[in-house]
Amino acid sequence: MSSRHHYIVGFFLSLMITFTAFFLVWRFIDSNRTGYSTAFMLSALTILAITQLIVQLNFFLHLSSRSRPNWNVTSMAFALLIVLIIVFGSLWIMQNLKYKHGGHDMPSTTDAEILQDENIYR
Amino acid sequence: MRDKDTAQRVEHMDDSKTVFGFWVYLMTDCVLFATLFATFAVLRSNTYGGPSGQELFSLGFVLTETLILLTSSFSCGLALLAAREGNRRQFLSLMGLTFLLGLSFLFLEIREFHTLAAEGNSWRRSGFLSAFFTLVGTHGAHISAGLIWMGIMMTRIYKDGFFKTSLKKLTMLSLFWHFLDIVWIFIFTVVYLIGFVQ
């Protein structure tokens, strides 16, 4: 039964990806955070999460471009656009607010730090 | 006069509009979770002198929750296949398994919340914890709704067998359940795993 096969493959792949992610973090903690760099960990975990998302969309939700026009995929692409705007927009704005005295326990920032952070060169 | 095949095709077409409508609802739910993720990302280091994620979370515990939910998503898919084939017994077993796994997940999560609150680390403790409880709690609320929905579907099908709109409703239920597992992928990655890395 190819449908069942679909679910089994999806389940197996998701398991592998999940174990990989947890294993990486476990190794990272074990090595007292010296094994990998934080940047590597963040990228790896992000890529693993997105990969598992695509696996589950494909194998569990049967989201592929089989029928055209595929309104499921279209509406999802739109939702994804809104999500990206909201998430990165919020992060950008809140990061920017750090430099104004908005919060009470905000560390004070020197001009030099702001210039360096925002990549402004004179 | 319509033969059985045509009737089934017509029903499937009618089904697909309703199912698409439900899919659009899921997309809006996605945006909802995105706002909660954004909030969490902004507030994750606002621990206000209190504990951070690293100090509170257990990797093994989260892995257990994740495997439980992932397996339940898998069994849910198989349950839908059984329903499509009209196999009532197989459907009830698989959906029952999905339900039990979902219930276990919820139980573990509520226990984690309780432990945190009992130690004084409730949502009132810090911005970080407010965002944590809101994000993970909203996911838990969705899981609870899914479990109730499952209970209703299983009860009716157990008593009266499959009915005309069973498949349409079960399709939407399994979309819902798969969606929740997908949201959980991002919760365990962003909240728990990255919590250990930063």
PDB file of N, CA and C in Angstrom, chain B residues 35-102:
ATOM      1  N   THR B  35       3.315  34.906  15.823  1.00  0.00           N
ATOM      2  CA  THR B  35       3.394  36.064  16.718  1.00  0.00           C
ATOM      3  C   THR B  35       3.896  35.632  18.088  1.00  0.00           C
ATOM      4  N   LEU B  36       3.476  34.452  18.546  1.00  0.00           N
ATOM      5  CA  LEU B  36       3.939  33.975  19.851  1.00  0.00           C
ATOM      6  C   LEU B  36       5.419  33.605  19.809  1.00  0.00           C
ATOM      7  N   PHE B  37       5.871  33.063  18.681  1.00  0.00           N
ATOM      8  CA  PHE B  37       7.293  32.770  18.521  1.00  0.00           C
ATOM      9  C   PHE B  37       8.101  34.053  18.511  1.00  0.00           C
ATOM     10  N   ALA B  38       7.596  35.074  17.783  1.00  0.00           N
ATOM     11  CA  ALA B  38       8.308  36.349  17.707  1.00  0.00           C
ATOM     12  C   ALA B  38       8.446  36.940  19.101  1.00  0.00           C
ATOM     13  N   THR B  39       7.350  36.894  19.858  1.00  0.00           N
ATOM     14  CA  THR B  39       7.373  37.410  21.225  1.00  0.00           C
ATOM     15  C   THR B  39       8.392  36.657  22.065  1.00  0.00           C
ATOM     16  N   PHE B  40       8.393  35.340  21.927  1.00  0.00           N
ATOM     17  CA  PHE B  40       9.344  34.540  22.690  1.00  0.00           C
ATOM     18  C   PHE B  40      10.775  34.900  22.303  1.00  0.00           C
ATOM     19  N   ALA B  41      11.027  35.062  21.027  1.00  0.00           N
ATOM     20  CA  ALA B  41      12.379  35.379  20.561  1.00  0.00           C
ATOM     21  C   ALA B  41      12.853  36.703  21.149  1.00  0.00           C
ATOM     22  N   VAL B  42      11.939  37.668  21.214  1.00  0.00           N
ATOM     23  CA  VAL B  42      12.308  38.969  21.762  1.00  0.00           C
ATOM     24  C   VAL B  42      12.574  38.869  23.264  1.00  0.00           C
ATOM     25  N   LEU B  43      11.771  38.090  23.956  1.00  0.00           N
ATOM     26  CA  LEU B  43      11.842  38.068  25.422  1.00  0.00           C
ATOM     27  C   LEU B  43      12.707  36.955  26.004  1.00  0.00           C
ATOM     28  N   ARG B  44      13.329  36.153  25.166  1.00  0.00           N
ATOM     29  CA  ARG B  44      13.988  34.945  25.698  1.00  0.00           C
ATOM     30  C   ARG B  44      15.109  35.225  26.674  1.00  0.00           C
ATOM     31  N   SER B  45      15.760  36.413  26.537  1.00  0.00           N
ATOM     32  CA  SER B  45      16.834  36.692  27.489  1.00  0.00           C
ATOM     33  C   SER B  45      16.381  37.589  28.630  1.00  0.00           C
ATOM     34  N   ASN B  46      15.087  37.917  28.658  1.00  0.00           N
ATOM     35  CA  ASN B  46      14.585  38.745  29.765  1.00  0.00           C
ATOM     36  C   ASN B  46      14.224  37.877  30.957  1.00  0.00           C
ATOM     37  N   THR B  47      15.265  37.403  31.629  1.00  0.00           N
ATOM     38  CA  THR B  47      15.018  36.473  32.724  1.00  0.00           C
ATOM     39  C   THR B  47      14.856  37.169  34.073  1.00  0.00           C
ATOM     40  N   TYR B  48      15.096  38.498  34.092  1.00  0.00           N
ATOM     41  CA  TYR B  48      14.832  39.312  35.284  1.00  0.00           C
ATOM     42  C   TYR B  48      15.481  38.704  36.537  1.00  0.00           C
ATOM     43  N   GLY B  49      16.700  38.250  36.385  1.00  0.00           N
ATOM     44  CA  GLY B  49      17.407  37.696  37.530  1.00  0.00           C
ATOM     45  C   GLY B  49      16.998  36.260  37.823  1.00  0.00           C
ATOM     46  N   GLY B  50      15.977  35.786  37.134  1.00  0.00           N
ATOM     47  CA  GLY B  50      15.514  34.430  37.386  1.00  0.00           C
ATOM     48  C   GLY B  50      16.220  33.433  36.475  1.00  0.00           C
ATOM     49  N   PRO B  51      15.757  32.187  36.481  1.00  0.00           N
ATOM     50  CA  PRO B  51      16.425  31.158  35.697  1.00  0.00           C
ATOM     51  C   PRO B  51      16.167  31.285  34.188  1.00  0.00           C
ATOM     52  N   SER B  52      17.151  30.844  33.416  1.00  0.00           N
ATOM     53  CA  SER B  52      16.991  30.824  31.969  1.00  0.00           C
ATOM     54  C   SER B  52      16.552  29.418  31.561  1.00  0.00           C
ATOM     55  N   GLY B  53      16.329  29.220  30.285  1.00  0.00           N
ATOM     56  CA  GLY B  53      15.881  27.928  29.797  1.00  0.00           C
ATOM     57  C   GLY B  53      16.829  26.810  30.168  1.00  0.00           C
ATOM     58  N   GLN B  54      18.139  27.106  30.011  1.00  0.00           N
ATOM     59  CA  GLN B  54      19.156  26.106  30.312  1.00  0.00           C
ATOM     60  C   GLN B  54      18.998  25.497  31.693  1.00  0.00           C
ATOM     61  N   GLU B  55      18.675  26.379  32.645  1.00  0.00           N
ATOM     62  CA  GLU B  55      18.580  25.908  34.029  1.00  0.00           C
ATOM     63  C   GLU B  55      17.287  25.157  34.313  1.00  0.00           C
ATOM     64  N   LEU B  56      16.297  25.360  33.453  1.00  0.00           N
ATOM     65  CA  LEU B  56      14.989  24.785  33.749  1.00  0.00           C
ATOM     66  C   LEU B  56      14.653  23.528  32.967  1.00  0.00           C
ATOM     67  N   PHE B  57      15.209  23.418  31.743  1.00  0.00           N
ATOM     68  CA  PHE B  57      14.743  22.359  30.857  1.00  0.00           C
ATOM     69  C   PHE B  57      15.616  21.118  30.896  1.00  0.00           C
ATOM     70  N   SER B  58      14.988  20.010  30.566  1.00  0.00           N
ATOM     71  CA  SER B  58      15.708  18.738  30.522  1.00  0.00           C
ATOM     72  C   SER B  58      15.610  18.173  29.115  1.00  0.00           C
ATOM     73  N   LEU B  59      16.766  17.889  28.523  1.00  0.00           N
ATOM     74  CA  LEU B  59      16.817  17.421  27.139  1.00  0.00           C
ATOM     75  C   LEU B  59      16.079  16.105  26.948  1.00  0.00           C
ATOM     76  N   GLY B  60      16.293  15.181  27.870  1.00  0.00           N
ATOM     77  CA  GLY B  60      15.651  13.868  27.779  1.00  0.00           C
ATOM     78  C   GLY B  60      14.144  13.976  27.833  1.00  0.00           C
ATOM     79  N   PHE B  61      13.680  14.862  28.681  1.00  0.00           N
ATOM     80  CA  PHE B  61      12.239  15.056  28.836  1.00  0.00           C
ATOM     81  C   PHE B  61      11.614  15.574  27.545  1.00  0.00           C
ATOM     82  N   VAL B  62      12.266  16.566  26.947  1.00  0.00           N
ATOM     83  CA  VAL B  62      11.741  17.143  25.710  1.00  0.00           C
ATOM     84  C   VAL B  62      11.794  16.126  24.569  1.00  0.00           C
ATOM     85  N   LEU B  63      12.861  15.322  24.535  1.00  0.00           N
ATOM     86  CA  LEU B  63      12.952  14.287  23.501  1.00  0.00           C
ATOM     87  C   LEU B  63      11.781  13.313  23.635  1.00  0.00           C
ATOM     88  N   THR B  64      11.473  12.942  24.881  1.00  0.00           N
ATOM     89  CA  THR B  64      10.342  12.034  25.126  1.00  0.00           C
ATOM     90  C   THR B  64       9.048  12.627  24.599  1.00  0.00           C
ATOM     91  N   GLU B  65       8.778  13.893  24.984  1.00  0.00           N
ATOM     92  CA  GLU B  65       7.565  14.550  24.496  1.00  0.00           C
ATOM     93  C   GLU B  65       7.523  14.559  22.973  1.00  0.00           C
ATOM     94  N   THR B  66       8.677  14.874  22.359  1.00  0.00           N
ATOM     95  CA  THR B  66       8.738  14.984  20.909  1.00  0.00           C
ATOM     96  C   THR B  66       8.443  13.652  20.234  1.00  0.00           C
ATOM     97  N   LEU B  67       9.054  12.580  20.756  1.00  0.00           N
ATOM     98  CA  LEU B  67       8.827  11.271  20.145  1.00  0.00           C
ATOM     99  C   LEU B  67       7.375  10.839  20.292  1.00  0.00           C
ATOM    100  N   ILE B  68       6.785  11.133  21.440  1.00  0.00           N
ATOM    101  CA  ILE B  68       5.374  10.801  21.654  1.00  0.00           C
ATOM    102  C   ILE B  68       4.496  11.504  20.620  1.00  0.00           C
ATOM    103  N   LEU B  69       4.710  12.800  20.445  1.00  0.00           N
ATOM    104  CA  LEU B  69       3.862  13.556  19.531  1.00  0.00           C
ATOM    105  C   LEU B  69       4.093  13.133  18.084  1.00  0.00           C
ATOM    106  N   LEU B  70       5.340  12.886  17.732  1.00  0.00           N
ATOM    107  CA  LEU B  70       5.658  12.463  16.366  1.00  0.00           C
ATOM    108  C   LEU B  70       4.988  11.133  16.053  1.00  0.00           C
ATOM    109  N   THR B  71       5.062  10.195  16.991  1.00  0.00           N
ATOM    110  CA  THR B  71       4.426   8.894  16.788  1.00  0.00           C
ATOM    111  C   THR B  71       2.920   9.044  16.665  1.00  0.00           C
ATOM    112  N   SER B  72       2.344   9.967  17.456  1.00  0.00           N
ATOM    113  CA  SER B  72       0.896  10.147  17.385  1.00  0.00           C
ATOM    114  C   SER B  72       0.486  10.724  16.024  1.00  0.00           C
ATOM    115  N   SER B  73       1.361  11.574  15.454  1.00  0.00           N
ATOM    116  CA  SER B  73       1.071  12.114  14.140  1.00  0.00           C
ATOM    117  C   SER B  73       1.094  10.994  13.102  1.00  0.00           C
ATOM    118  N   PHE B  74       2.018  10.086  13.263  1.00  0.00           N
ATOM    119  CA  PHE B  74       2.137   8.934  12.375  1.00  0.00           C
ATOM    120  C   PHE B  74       0.902   8.036  12.483  1.00  0.00           C
ATOM    121  N   SER B  75       0.514   7.707  13.702  1.00  0.00           N
ATOM    122  CA  SER B  75      -0.642   6.813  13.876  1.00  0.00           C
ATOM    123  C   SER B  75      -1.925   7.495  13.399  1.00  0.00           C
ATOM    124  N   CYS B  76      -1.961   8.831  13.515  1.00  0.00           N
ATOM    125  CA  CYS B  76      -3.132   9.563  13.029  1.00  0.00           C
ATOM    126  C   CYS B  76      -3.264   9.397  11.521  1.00  0.00           C
ATOM    127  N   GLY B  77      -2.126   9.488  10.822  1.00  0.00           N
ATOM    128  CA  GLY B  77      -2.151   9.303   9.377  1.00  0.00           C
ATOM    129  C   GLY B  77      -2.654   7.927   9.004  1.00  0.00           C
ATOM    130  N   LEU B  78      -2.167   6.911   9.739  1.00  0.00           N
ATOM    131  CA  LEU B  78      -2.606   5.547   9.464  1.00  0.00           C
ATOM    132  C   LEU B  78      -4.088   5.371   9.779  1.00  0.00           C
ATOM    133  N   ALA B  79      -4.549   6.058  10.833  1.00  0.00           N
ATOM    134  CA  ALA B  79      -5.966   5.974  11.201  1.00  0.00           C
ATOM    135  C   ALA B  79      -6.838   6.502  10.063  1.00  0.00           C
ATOM    136  N   LEU B  80      -6.398   7.592   9.459  1.00  0.00           N
ATOM    137  CA  LEU B  80      -7.167   8.167   8.352  1.00  0.00           C
ATOM    138  C   LEU B  80      -7.233   7.193   7.175  1.00  0.00           C
ATOM    139  N   LEU B  81      -6.119   6.504   6.915  1.00  0.00           N
ATOM    140  CA  LEU B  81      -6.102   5.515   5.843  1.00  0.00           C
ATOM    141  C   LEU B  81      -7.110   4.406   6.126  1.00  0.00           C
ATOM    142  N   ALA B  82      -7.147   3.966   7.379  1.00  0.00           N
ATOM    143  CA  ALA B  82      -8.091   2.913   7.764  1.00  0.00           C
ATOM    144  C   ALA B  82      -9.520   3.375   7.544  1.00  0.00           C
ATOM    145  N   ALA B  83      -9.788   4.641   7.898  1.00  0.00           N
ATOM    146  CA  ALA B  83     -11.134   5.186   7.714  1.00  0.00           C
ATOM    147  C   ALA B  83     -11.479   5.232   6.227  1.00  0.00           C
ATOM    148  N   ARG B  84     -10.496   5.614   5.399  1.00  0.00           N
ATOM    149  CA  ARG B  84     -10.741   5.676   3.956  1.00  0.00           C
ATOM    150  C   ARG B  84     -11.125   4.311   3.418  1.00  0.00           C
ATOM    151  N   GLU B  85     -10.523   3.269   4.006  1.00  0.00           N
ATOM    152  CA  GLU B  85     -10.825   1.904   3.553  1.00  0.00           C
ATOM    153  C   GLU B  85     -12.083   1.355   4.203  1.00  0.00           C
ATOM    154  N   GLY B  86     -12.674   2.148   5.074  1.00  0.00           N
ATOM    155  CA  GLY B  86     -13.896   1.698   5.724  1.00  0.00           C
ATOM    156  C   GLY B  86     -13.658   0.681   6.822  1.00  0.00           C
ATOM    157  N   ASN B  87     -12.391   0.535   7.240  1.00  0.00           N
ATOM    158  CA  ASN B  87     -12.058  -0.441   8.274  1.00  0.00           C
ATOM    159  C   ASN B  87     -12.266   0.154   9.663  1.00  0.00           C
ATOM    160  N   ARG B  88     -13.433  -0.091  10.236  1.00  0.00           N
ATOM    161  CA  ARG B  88     -13.792   0.577  11.478  1.00  0.00           C
ATOM    162  C   ARG B  88     -12.906   0.155  12.652  1.00  0.00           C
ATOM    163  N   ARG B  89     -12.629  -1.130  12.756  1.00  0.00           N
ATOM    164  CA  ARG B  89     -11.852  -1.611  13.900  1.00  0.00           C
ATOM    165  C   ARG B  89     -10.433  -1.037  13.871  1.00  0.00           C
ATOM    166  N   GLN B  90      -9.833  -1.076  12.664  1.00  0.00           N
ATOM    167  CA  GLN B  90      -8.469  -0.569  12.551  1.00  0.00           C
ATOM    168  C   GLN B  90      -8.434   0.927  12.830  1.00  0.00           C
ATOM    169  N   PHE B  91      -9.468   1.624  12.302  1.00  0.00           N
ATOM    170  CA  PHE B  91      -9.533   3.058  12.561  1.00  0.00           C
ATOM    171  C   PHE B  91      -9.570   3.335  14.062  1.00  0.00           C
ATOM    172  N   LEU B  92     -10.465   2.626  14.768  1.00  0.00           N
ATOM    173  CA  LEU B  92     -10.624   2.896  16.198  1.00  0.00           C
ATOM    174  C   LEU B  92      -9.348   2.583  16.977  1.00  0.00           C
ATOM    175  N   SER B  93      -8.657   1.509  16.591  1.00  0.00           N
ATOM    176  CA  SER B  93      -7.401   1.177  17.288  1.00  0.00           C
ATOM    177  C   SER B  93      -6.370   2.266  17.080  1.00  0.00           C
ATOM    178  N   LEU B  94      -6.210   2.680  15.804  1.00  0.00           N
ATOM    179  CA  LEU B  94      -5.167   3.654  15.490  1.00  0.00           C
ATOM    180  C   LEU B  94      -5.495   5.030  16.047  1.00  0.00           C
ATOM    181  N   MET B  95      -6.754   5.415  15.930  1.00  0.00           N
ATOM    182  CA  MET B  95      -7.136   6.719  16.461  1.00  0.00           C
ATOM    183  C   MET B  95      -7.043   6.696  17.985  1.00  0.00           C
ATOM    184  N   GLY B  96      -7.381   5.528  18.568  1.00  0.00           N
ATOM    185  CA  GLY B  96      -7.271   5.366  20.007  1.00  0.00           C
ATOM    186  C   GLY B  96      -5.833   5.510  20.458  1.00  0.00           C
ATOM    187  N   LEU B  97      -4.926   4.922  19.690  1.00  0.00           N
ATOM    188  CA  LEU B  97      -3.494   5.041  19.991  1.00  0.00           C
ATOM    189  C   LEU B  97      -3.058   6.500  19.910  1.00  0.00           C
ATOM    190  N   THR B  98      -3.503   7.170  18.836  1.00  0.00           N
ATOM    191  CA  THR B  98      -3.192   8.592  18.672  1.00  0.00           C
ATOM    192  C   THR B  98      -3.659   9.379  19.890  1.00  0.00           C
ATOM    193  N   PHE B  99      -4.868   9.067  20.321  1.00  0.00           N
ATOM    194  CA  PHE B  99      -5.452   9.756  21.465  1.00  0.00           C
ATOM    195  C   PHE B  99      -4.611   9.531  22.727  1.00  0.00           C
ATOM    196  N   LEU B 100      -4.244   8.278  22.973  1.00  0.00           N
ATOM    197  CA  LEU B 100      -3.468   7.967  24.175  1.00  0.00           C
ATOM    198  C   LEU B 100      -2.115   8.656  24.165  1.00  0.00           C
ATOM    199  N   LEU B 101      -1.475   8.652  22.990  1.00  0.00           N
ATOM    200  CA  LEU B 101      -0.179   9.320  22.882  1.00  0.00           C
ATOM    201  C   LEU B 101      -0.337  10.815  23.121  1.00  0.00           C
ATOM    202  N   GLY B 102      -1.378  11.398  22.529  1.00  0.00           N
ATOM    203  CA  GLY B 102      -1.632  12.824  22.711  1.00  0.00           C
ATOM    204  C   GLY B 102      -1.895  13.147  24.166  1.00  0.00           C
TER     205      GLY B 102
END
